[in-house]
Short mmCIF file of C-alpha atoms in Angstrom, two decimals:
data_model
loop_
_atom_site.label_atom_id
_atom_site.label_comp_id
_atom_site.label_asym_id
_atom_site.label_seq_id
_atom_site.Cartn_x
_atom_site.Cartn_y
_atom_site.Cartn_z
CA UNK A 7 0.00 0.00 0.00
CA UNK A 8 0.95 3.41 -0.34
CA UNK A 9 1.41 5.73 2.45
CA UNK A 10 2.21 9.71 2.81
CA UNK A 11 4.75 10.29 5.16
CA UNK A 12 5.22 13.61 6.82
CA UNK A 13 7.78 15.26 9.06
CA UNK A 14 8.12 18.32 10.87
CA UNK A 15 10.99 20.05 12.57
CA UNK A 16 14.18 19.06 13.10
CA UNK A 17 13.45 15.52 11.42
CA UNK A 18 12.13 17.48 8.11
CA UNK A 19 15.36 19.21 8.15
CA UNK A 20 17.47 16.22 8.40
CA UNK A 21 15.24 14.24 5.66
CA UNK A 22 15.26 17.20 3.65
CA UNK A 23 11.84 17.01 2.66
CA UNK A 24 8.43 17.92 4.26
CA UNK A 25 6.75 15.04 2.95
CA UNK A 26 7.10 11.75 0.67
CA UNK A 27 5.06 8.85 -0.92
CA UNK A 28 5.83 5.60 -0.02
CA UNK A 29 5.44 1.77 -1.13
CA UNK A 30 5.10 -0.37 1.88
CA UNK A 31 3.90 -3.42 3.48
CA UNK A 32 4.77 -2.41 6.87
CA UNK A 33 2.54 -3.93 9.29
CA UNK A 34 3.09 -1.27 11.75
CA UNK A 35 4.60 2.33 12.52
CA UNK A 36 8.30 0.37 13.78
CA UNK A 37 8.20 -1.93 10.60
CA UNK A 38 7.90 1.88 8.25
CA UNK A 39 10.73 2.99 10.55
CA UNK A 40 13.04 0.29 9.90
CA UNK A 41 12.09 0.77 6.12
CA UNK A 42 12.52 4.36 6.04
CA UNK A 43 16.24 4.01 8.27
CA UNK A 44 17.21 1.98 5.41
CA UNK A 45 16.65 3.99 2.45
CA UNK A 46 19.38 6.47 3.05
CA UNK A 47 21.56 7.96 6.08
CA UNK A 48 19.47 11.21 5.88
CA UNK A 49 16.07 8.87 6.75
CA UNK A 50 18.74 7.18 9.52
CA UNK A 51 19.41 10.12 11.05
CA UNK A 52 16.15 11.66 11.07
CA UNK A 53 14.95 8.06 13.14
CA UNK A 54 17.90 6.76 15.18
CA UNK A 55 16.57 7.94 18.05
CA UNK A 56 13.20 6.58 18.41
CA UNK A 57 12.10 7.79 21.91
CA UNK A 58 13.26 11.74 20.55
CA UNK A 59 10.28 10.83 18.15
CA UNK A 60 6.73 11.16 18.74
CA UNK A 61 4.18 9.68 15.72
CA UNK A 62 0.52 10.40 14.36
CA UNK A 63 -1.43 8.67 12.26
CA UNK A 64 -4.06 10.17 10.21
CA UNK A 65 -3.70 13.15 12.71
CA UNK A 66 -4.08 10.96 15.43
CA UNK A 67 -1.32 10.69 18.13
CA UNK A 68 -0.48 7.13 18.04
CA UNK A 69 2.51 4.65 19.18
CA UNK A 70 5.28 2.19 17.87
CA UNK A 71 3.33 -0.15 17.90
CA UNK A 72 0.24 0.82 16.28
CA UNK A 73 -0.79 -1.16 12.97
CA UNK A 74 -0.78 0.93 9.97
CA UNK A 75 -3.24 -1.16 7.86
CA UNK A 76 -6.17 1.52 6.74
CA UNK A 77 -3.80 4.73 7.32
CA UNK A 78 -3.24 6.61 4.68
CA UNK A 79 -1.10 9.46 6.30
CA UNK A 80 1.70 9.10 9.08
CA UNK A 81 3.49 11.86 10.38
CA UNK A 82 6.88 11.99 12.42
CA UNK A 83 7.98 14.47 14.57
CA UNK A 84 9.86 15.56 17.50
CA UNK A 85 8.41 15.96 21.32
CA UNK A 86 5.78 18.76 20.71
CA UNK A 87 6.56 22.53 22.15
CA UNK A 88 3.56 24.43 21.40
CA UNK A 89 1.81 26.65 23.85
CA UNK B 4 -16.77 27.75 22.39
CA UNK B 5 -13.54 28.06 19.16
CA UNK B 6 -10.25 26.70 18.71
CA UNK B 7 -7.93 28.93 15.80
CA UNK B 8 -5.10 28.76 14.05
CA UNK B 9 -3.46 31.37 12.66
CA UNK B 10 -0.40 33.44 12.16
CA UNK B 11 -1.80 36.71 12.13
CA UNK B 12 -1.48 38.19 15.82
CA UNK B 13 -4.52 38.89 18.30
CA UNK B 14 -5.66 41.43 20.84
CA UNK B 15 -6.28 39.60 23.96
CA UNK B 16 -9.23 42.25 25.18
CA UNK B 17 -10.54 42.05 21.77
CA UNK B 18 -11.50 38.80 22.34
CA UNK B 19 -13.04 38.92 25.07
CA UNK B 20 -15.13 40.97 24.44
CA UNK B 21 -18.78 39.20 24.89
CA UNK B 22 -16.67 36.02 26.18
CA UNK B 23 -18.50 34.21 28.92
CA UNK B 24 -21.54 36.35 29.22
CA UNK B 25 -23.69 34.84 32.23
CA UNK B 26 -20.00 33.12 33.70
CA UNK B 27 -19.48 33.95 37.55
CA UNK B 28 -15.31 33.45 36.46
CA UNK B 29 -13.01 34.01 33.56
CA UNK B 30 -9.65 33.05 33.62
CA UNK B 31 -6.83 33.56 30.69
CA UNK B 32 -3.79 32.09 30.05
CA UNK B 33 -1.77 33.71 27.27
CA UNK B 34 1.59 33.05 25.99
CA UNK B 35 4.33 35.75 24.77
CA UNK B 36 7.64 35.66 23.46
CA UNK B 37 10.60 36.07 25.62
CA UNK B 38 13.90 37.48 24.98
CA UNK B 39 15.95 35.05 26.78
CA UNK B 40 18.15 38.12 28.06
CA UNK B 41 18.59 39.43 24.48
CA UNK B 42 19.28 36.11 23.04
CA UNK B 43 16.20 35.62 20.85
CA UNK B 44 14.94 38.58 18.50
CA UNK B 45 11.76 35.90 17.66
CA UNK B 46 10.43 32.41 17.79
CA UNK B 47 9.28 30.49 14.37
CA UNK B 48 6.55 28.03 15.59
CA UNK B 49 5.80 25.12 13.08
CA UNK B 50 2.82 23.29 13.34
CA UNK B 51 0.72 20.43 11.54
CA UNK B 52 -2.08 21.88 9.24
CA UNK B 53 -5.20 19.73 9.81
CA UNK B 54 -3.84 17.84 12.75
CA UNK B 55 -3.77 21.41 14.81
CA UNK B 56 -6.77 22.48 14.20
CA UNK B 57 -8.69 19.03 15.47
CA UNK B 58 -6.24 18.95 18.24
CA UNK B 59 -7.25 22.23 19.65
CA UNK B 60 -10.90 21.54 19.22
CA UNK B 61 -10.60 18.11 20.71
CA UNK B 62 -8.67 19.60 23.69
CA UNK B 63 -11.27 22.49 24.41
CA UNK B 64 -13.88 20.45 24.20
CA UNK B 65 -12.52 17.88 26.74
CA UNK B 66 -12.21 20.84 29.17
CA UNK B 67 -15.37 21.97 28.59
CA UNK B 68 -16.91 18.65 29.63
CA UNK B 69 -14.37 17.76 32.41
CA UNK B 70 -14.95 21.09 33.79
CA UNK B 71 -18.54 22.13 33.34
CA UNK B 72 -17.47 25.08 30.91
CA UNK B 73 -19.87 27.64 29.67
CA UNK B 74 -17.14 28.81 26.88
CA UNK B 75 -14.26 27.95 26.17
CA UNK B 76 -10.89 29.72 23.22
CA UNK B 77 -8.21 28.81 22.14
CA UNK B 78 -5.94 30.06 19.88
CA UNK B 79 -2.49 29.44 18.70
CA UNK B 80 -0.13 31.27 16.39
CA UNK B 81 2.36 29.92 13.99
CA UNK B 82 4.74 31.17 12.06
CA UNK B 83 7.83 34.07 12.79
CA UNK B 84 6.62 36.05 16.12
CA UNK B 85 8.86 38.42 17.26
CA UNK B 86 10.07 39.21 20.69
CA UNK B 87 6.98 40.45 23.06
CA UNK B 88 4.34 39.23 20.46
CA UNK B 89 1.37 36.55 21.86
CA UNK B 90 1.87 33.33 21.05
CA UNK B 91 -1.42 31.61 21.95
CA UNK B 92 -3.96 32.52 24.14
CA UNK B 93 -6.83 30.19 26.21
CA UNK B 94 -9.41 31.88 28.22
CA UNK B 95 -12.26 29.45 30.04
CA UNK B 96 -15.57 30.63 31.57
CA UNK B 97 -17.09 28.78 34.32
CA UNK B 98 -19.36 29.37 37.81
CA UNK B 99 -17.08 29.61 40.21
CA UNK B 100 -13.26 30.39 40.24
CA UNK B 101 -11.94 26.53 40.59
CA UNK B 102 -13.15 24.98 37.47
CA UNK B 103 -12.32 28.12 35.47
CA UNK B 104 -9.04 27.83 36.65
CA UNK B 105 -8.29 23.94 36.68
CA UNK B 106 -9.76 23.91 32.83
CA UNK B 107 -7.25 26.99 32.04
CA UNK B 108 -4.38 24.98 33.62
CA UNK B 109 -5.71 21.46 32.44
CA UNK B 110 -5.41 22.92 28.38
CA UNK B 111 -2.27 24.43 28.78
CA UNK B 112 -0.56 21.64 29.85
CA UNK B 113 -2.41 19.33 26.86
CA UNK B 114 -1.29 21.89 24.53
CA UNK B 115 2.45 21.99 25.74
CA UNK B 116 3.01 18.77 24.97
CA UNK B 117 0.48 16.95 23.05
CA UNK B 118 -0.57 19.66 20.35
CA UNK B 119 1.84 19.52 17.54
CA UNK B 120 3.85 22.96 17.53
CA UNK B 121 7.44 23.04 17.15
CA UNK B 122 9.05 26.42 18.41
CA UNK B 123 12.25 27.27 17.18
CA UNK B 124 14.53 30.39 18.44
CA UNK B 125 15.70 32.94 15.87
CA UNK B 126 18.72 35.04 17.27
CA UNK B 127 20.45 38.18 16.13
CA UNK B 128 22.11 36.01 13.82
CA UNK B 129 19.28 33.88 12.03
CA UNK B 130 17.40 30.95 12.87
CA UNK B 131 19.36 29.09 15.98
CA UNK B 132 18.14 26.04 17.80
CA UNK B 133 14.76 23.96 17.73
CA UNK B 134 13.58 23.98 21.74
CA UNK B 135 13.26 21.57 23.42
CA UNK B 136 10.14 19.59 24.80
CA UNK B 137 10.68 20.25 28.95
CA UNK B 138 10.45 17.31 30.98
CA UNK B 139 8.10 19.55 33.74
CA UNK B 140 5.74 19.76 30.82
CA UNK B 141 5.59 16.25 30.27
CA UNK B 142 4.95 15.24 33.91
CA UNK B 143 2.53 17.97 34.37
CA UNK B 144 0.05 16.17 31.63
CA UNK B 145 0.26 12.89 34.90
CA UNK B 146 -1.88 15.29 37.35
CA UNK B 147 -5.35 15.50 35.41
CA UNK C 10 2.54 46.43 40.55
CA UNK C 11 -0.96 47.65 41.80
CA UNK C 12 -3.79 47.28 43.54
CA UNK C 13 -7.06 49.71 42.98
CA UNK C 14 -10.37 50.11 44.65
CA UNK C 15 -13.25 51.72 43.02
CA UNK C 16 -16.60 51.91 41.86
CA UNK C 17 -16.57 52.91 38.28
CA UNK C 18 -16.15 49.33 35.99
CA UNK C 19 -13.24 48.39 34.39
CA UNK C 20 -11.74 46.79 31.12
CA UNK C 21 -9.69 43.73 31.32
CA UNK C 22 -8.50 44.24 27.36
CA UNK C 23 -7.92 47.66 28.16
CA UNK C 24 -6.36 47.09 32.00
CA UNK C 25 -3.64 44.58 29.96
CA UNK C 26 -2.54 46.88 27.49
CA UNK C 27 1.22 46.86 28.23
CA UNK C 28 0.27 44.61 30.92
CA UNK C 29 3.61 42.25 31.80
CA UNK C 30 5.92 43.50 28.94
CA UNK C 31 8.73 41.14 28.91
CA UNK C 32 6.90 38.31 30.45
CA UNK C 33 6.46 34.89 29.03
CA UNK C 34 2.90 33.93 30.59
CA UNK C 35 0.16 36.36 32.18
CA UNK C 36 -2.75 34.74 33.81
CA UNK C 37 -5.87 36.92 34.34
CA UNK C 38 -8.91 36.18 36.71
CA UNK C 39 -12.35 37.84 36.27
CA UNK C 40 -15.05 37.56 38.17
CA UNK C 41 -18.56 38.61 36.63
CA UNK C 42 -22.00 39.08 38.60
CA UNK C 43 -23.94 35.88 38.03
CA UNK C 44 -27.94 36.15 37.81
CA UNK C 45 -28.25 33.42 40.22
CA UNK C 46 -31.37 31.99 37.47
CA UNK C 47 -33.06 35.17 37.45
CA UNK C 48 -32.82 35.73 40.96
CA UNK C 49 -30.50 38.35 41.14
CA UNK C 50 -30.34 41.82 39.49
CA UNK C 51 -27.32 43.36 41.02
CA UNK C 52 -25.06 43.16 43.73
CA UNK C 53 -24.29 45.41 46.15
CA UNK C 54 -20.92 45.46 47.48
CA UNK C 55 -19.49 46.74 50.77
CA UNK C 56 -15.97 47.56 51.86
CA UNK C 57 -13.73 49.00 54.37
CA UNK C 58 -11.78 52.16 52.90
CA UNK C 59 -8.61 52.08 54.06
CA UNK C 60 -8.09 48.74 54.93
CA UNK C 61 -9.30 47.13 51.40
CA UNK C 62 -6.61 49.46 49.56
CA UNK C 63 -3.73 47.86 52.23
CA UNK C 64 -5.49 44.48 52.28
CA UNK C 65 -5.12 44.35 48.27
CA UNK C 66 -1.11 45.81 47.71
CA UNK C 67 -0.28 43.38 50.55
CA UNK C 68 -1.96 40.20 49.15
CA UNK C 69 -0.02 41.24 45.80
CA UNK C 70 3.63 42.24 47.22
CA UNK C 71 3.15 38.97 48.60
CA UNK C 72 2.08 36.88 45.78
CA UNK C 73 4.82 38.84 43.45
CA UNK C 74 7.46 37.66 46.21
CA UNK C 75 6.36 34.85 47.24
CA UNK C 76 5.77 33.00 42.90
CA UNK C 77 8.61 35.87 41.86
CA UNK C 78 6.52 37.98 39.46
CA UNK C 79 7.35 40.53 36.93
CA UNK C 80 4.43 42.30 37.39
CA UNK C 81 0.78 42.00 38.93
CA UNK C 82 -2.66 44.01 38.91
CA UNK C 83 -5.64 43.74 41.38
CA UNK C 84 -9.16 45.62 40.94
CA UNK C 85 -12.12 45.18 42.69
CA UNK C 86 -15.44 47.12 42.77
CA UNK C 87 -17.67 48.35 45.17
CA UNK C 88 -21.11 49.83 45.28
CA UNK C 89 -23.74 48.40 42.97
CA UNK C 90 -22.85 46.12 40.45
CA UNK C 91 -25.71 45.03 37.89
CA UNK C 92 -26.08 41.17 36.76
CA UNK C 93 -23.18 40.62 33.58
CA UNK C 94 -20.94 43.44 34.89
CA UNK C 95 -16.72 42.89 36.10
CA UNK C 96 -16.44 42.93 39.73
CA UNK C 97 -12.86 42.10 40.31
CA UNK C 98 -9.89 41.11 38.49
CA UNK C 99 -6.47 39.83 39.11
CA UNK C 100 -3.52 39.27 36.57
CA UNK C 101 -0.06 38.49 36.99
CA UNK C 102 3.04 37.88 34.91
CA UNK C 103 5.73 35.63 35.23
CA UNK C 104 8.50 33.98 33.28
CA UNK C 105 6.38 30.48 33.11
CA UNK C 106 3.35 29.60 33.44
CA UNK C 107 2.99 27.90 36.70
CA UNK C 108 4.09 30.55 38.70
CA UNK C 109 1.58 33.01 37.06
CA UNK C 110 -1.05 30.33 37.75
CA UNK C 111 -0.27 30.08 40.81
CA UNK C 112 0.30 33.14 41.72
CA UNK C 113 -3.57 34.16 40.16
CA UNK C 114 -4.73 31.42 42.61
CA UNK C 115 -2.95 32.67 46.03
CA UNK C 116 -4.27 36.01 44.87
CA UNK C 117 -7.90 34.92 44.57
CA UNK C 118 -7.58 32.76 47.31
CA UNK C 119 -6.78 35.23 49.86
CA UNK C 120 -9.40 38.11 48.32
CA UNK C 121 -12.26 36.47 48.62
CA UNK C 122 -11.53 35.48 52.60
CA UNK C 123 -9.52 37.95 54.03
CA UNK C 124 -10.13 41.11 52.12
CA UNK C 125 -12.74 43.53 53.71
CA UNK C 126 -15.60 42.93 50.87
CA UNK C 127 -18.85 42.11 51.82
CA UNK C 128 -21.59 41.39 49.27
CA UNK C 129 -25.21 41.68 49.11
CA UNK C 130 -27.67 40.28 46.90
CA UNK C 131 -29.98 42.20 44.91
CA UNK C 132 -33.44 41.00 43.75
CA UNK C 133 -36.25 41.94 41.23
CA UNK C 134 -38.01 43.28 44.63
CA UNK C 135 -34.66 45.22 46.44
CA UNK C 136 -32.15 44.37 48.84
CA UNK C 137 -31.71 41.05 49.49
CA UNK C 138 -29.20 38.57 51.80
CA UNK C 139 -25.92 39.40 52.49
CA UNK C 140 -24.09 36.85 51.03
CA UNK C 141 -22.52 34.27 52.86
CA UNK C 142 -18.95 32.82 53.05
CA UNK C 143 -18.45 29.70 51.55
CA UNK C 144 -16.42 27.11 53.94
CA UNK C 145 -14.53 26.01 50.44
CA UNK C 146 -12.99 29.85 49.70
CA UNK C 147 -11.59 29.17 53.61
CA UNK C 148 -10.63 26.28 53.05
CA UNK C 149 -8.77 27.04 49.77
CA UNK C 150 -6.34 28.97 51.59
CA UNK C 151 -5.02 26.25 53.73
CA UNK C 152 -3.36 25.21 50.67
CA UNK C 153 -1.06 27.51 50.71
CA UNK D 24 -8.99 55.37 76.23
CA UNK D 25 -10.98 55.94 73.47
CA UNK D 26 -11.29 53.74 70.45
CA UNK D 27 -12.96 54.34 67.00
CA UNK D 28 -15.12 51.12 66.78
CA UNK D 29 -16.36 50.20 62.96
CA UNK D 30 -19.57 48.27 61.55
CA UNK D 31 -19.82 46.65 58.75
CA UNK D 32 -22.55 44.70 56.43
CA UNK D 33 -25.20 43.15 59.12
CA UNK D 34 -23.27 43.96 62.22
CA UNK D 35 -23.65 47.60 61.01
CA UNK D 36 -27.12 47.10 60.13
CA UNK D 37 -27.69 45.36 63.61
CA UNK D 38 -26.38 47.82 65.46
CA UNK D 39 -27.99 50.88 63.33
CA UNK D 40 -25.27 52.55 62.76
CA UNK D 41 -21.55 52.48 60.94
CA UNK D 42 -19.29 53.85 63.49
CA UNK D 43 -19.19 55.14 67.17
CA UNK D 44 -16.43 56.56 69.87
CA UNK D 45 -16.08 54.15 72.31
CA UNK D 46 -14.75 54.83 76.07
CA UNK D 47 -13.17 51.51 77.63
CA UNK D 48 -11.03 50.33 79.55
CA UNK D 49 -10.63 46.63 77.89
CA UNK D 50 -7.45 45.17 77.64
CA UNK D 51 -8.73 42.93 74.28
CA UNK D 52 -10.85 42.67 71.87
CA UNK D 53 -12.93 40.23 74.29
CA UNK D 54 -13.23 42.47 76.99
CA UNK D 55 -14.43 45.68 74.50
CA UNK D 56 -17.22 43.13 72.78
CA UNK D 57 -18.57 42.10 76.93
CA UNK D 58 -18.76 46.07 76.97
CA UNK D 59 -20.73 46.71 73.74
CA UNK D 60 -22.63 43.80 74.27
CA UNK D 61 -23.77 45.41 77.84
CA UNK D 62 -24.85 48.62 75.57
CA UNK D 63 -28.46 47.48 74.50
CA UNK D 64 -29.97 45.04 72.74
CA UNK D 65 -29.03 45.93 69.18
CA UNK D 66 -25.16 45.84 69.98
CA UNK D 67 -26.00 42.18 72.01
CA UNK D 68 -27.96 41.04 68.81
CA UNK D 69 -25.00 41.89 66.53
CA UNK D 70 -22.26 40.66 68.77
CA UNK D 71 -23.91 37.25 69.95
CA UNK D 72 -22.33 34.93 68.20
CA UNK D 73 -18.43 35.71 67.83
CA UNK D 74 -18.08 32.61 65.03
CA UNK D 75 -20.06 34.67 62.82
CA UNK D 76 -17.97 37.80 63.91
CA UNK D 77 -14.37 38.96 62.48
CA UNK D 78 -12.45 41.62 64.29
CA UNK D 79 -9.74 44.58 62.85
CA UNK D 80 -7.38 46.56 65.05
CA UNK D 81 -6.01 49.54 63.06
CA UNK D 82 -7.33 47.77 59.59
CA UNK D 83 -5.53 44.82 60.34
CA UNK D 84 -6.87 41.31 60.67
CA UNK D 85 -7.01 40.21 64.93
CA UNK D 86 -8.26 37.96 66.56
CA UNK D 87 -10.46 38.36 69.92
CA UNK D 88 -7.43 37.73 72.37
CA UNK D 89 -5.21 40.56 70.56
CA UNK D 90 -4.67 43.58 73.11
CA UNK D 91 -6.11 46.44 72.54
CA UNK D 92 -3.65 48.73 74.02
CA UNK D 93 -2.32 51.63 71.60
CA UNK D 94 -5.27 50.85 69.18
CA UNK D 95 -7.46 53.70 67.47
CA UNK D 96 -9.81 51.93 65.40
CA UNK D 97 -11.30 48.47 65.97
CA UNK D 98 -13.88 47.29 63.38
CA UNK D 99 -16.39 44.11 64.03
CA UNK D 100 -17.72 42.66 60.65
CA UNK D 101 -18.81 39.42 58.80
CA UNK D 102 -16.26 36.88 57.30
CA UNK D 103 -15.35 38.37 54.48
CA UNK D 104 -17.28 37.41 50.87
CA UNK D 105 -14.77 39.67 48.40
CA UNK D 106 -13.51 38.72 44.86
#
């Protein structure tokens, strides 16, 4: 399935790009990490540290964990500093 | 009873102007941007289109439930705000003083850490670091 | 810094207007005469010149020491206040915002107990009860 | 000695009036209320039950043991119902 992957923050800067389309059969959010850490050392940068890395789904907060079948837009970012 | 987005500033009597009518309390909470002792000349707050918005909305209207609100606002700015400028505002209307307070305090700290805004500092010299989530923030979220 | 006694109203947008410059959070506190379901038309509020005016800069020195604020503002009304209208407000202004939560808090805390207000309830038909203190505004300051 | 004594809300309407020069001879705030109270029935009414009753010596907050020596005004009112 295909999936549109956003970033925000410091991990768009180290990606280099605010968004991308991806091909995956990821089961769930850690399975599309360890696909997107090994597409370039940009994307391993960006993900090496997973607990600096928070994670929606469909503008949802969600976890790890969660199972990506039905989502059609995850989003990575750093711990949130609004307010 | 609103939640906004928006990078055009605000006038914090402006809007409240009408807020509350028939409340017993009002409480607001609003945010500038500090200085740091003349090390930041502005902030540049990033933020999610789409996921914002319902995150705000879905916070306020937690409050308003948990707390027995008869209005709730909130609103957030993004974008390059210099040095004294508001950054977000809430304001919560209630009967008495505790529950317009508590709600106040409660979506603060659920917009701290849980609404997705990314501040980062702009110095004399150009855009410096991203800041960084505080752990306080964090464990503030455990009280509610 | 101050504290003001009066009987003309007030503006909260107006009363913040270069309210806290330099600060990173202001809290404000307003409380607004509730029509008690129709009951009420007004209240009429009673005070003790001379004390109330001490009674309020203390309470705020104190809270500005005690939470370290950059600045703080106290007004409450007396005389007859109609259903809808401000009778008192507090805001203060600190670097973060749990200290100008706080501070609001201690502030409101210790007005409505041990400043010399005393409020009466005004009906459709005249002068009503006085109104009476609640056991929760004492308790409230044995948090502190 | 002569003190300034103070009425306010119901104790003032009680007592029918707001303020009145007091001579005494009471060493606290006690011993001044057992001499209003012997005044008539108004001040007795007001001053009958000292939960109900809070006390000011010079416009600052006392309570009914403080001494009243060196004190110019003393006021008797209600707990207070501000903000």
């Amino acid at each position: 399935m295909a999936v549109d992957v956003l970033y925000f923050a410091w991990l768009r800067e180290r990606i280099g790009q605010p968004r991308e389309r991806i091909e995956t059969r990821a089961a769930t959010v850690r399975d599309l990490v360890a696909e997107l850490v090994a597409l370039d050392e940009w994307h391993a940068a960006a993900l090496s540290d997973l607990a600096a890395v928070r994670v929606a789904l469909d503008q949802e907060l969600a976890d790890l964990d969660a199972p990506l079948a039905g989502v059609r837009e995850v989003a990575f970012f750093p711990p949130m500093t609004g307010g | 009873m609103s939640a906004r987005v928006q990078s055009e500033s605000f006038d914090l009597g402006a809007e409240l102007s009408g807020f509350g009518a028939g409340a017993g309390a009002i409480v607001t909470f609003s945010g500038l941007v500090r200085d740091e002792g003349g090390r930041l000349v502005a902030l540049e707050i990033e933020h999610y289109p789409g996921m914002t918005e319902k995150a705000l909305a879905a916070y306020g209207a937690e409050a308003a439930q948990r707390f027995g609100l008869s209005d709730w606002r909130v609103i957030h700015r993004h974008g390059r705000l210099a040095v004294g400028e508001p950054i977000m505002m809430v304001a919560t209307a209630a009967r008495h003083r505790q529950a317009a307070f508590a709600a106040a305090e409660y979506l603060m700290d659920w917009l701290k850490s849980r609404a997705p805004f990314w501040k980062r500092e702009i110095g004399p010299g150009g855009a410096g670091a991203w800041v960084e989530a505080r752990s306080e923030d964090e464990d503030a979220l455990s009280r509610w």
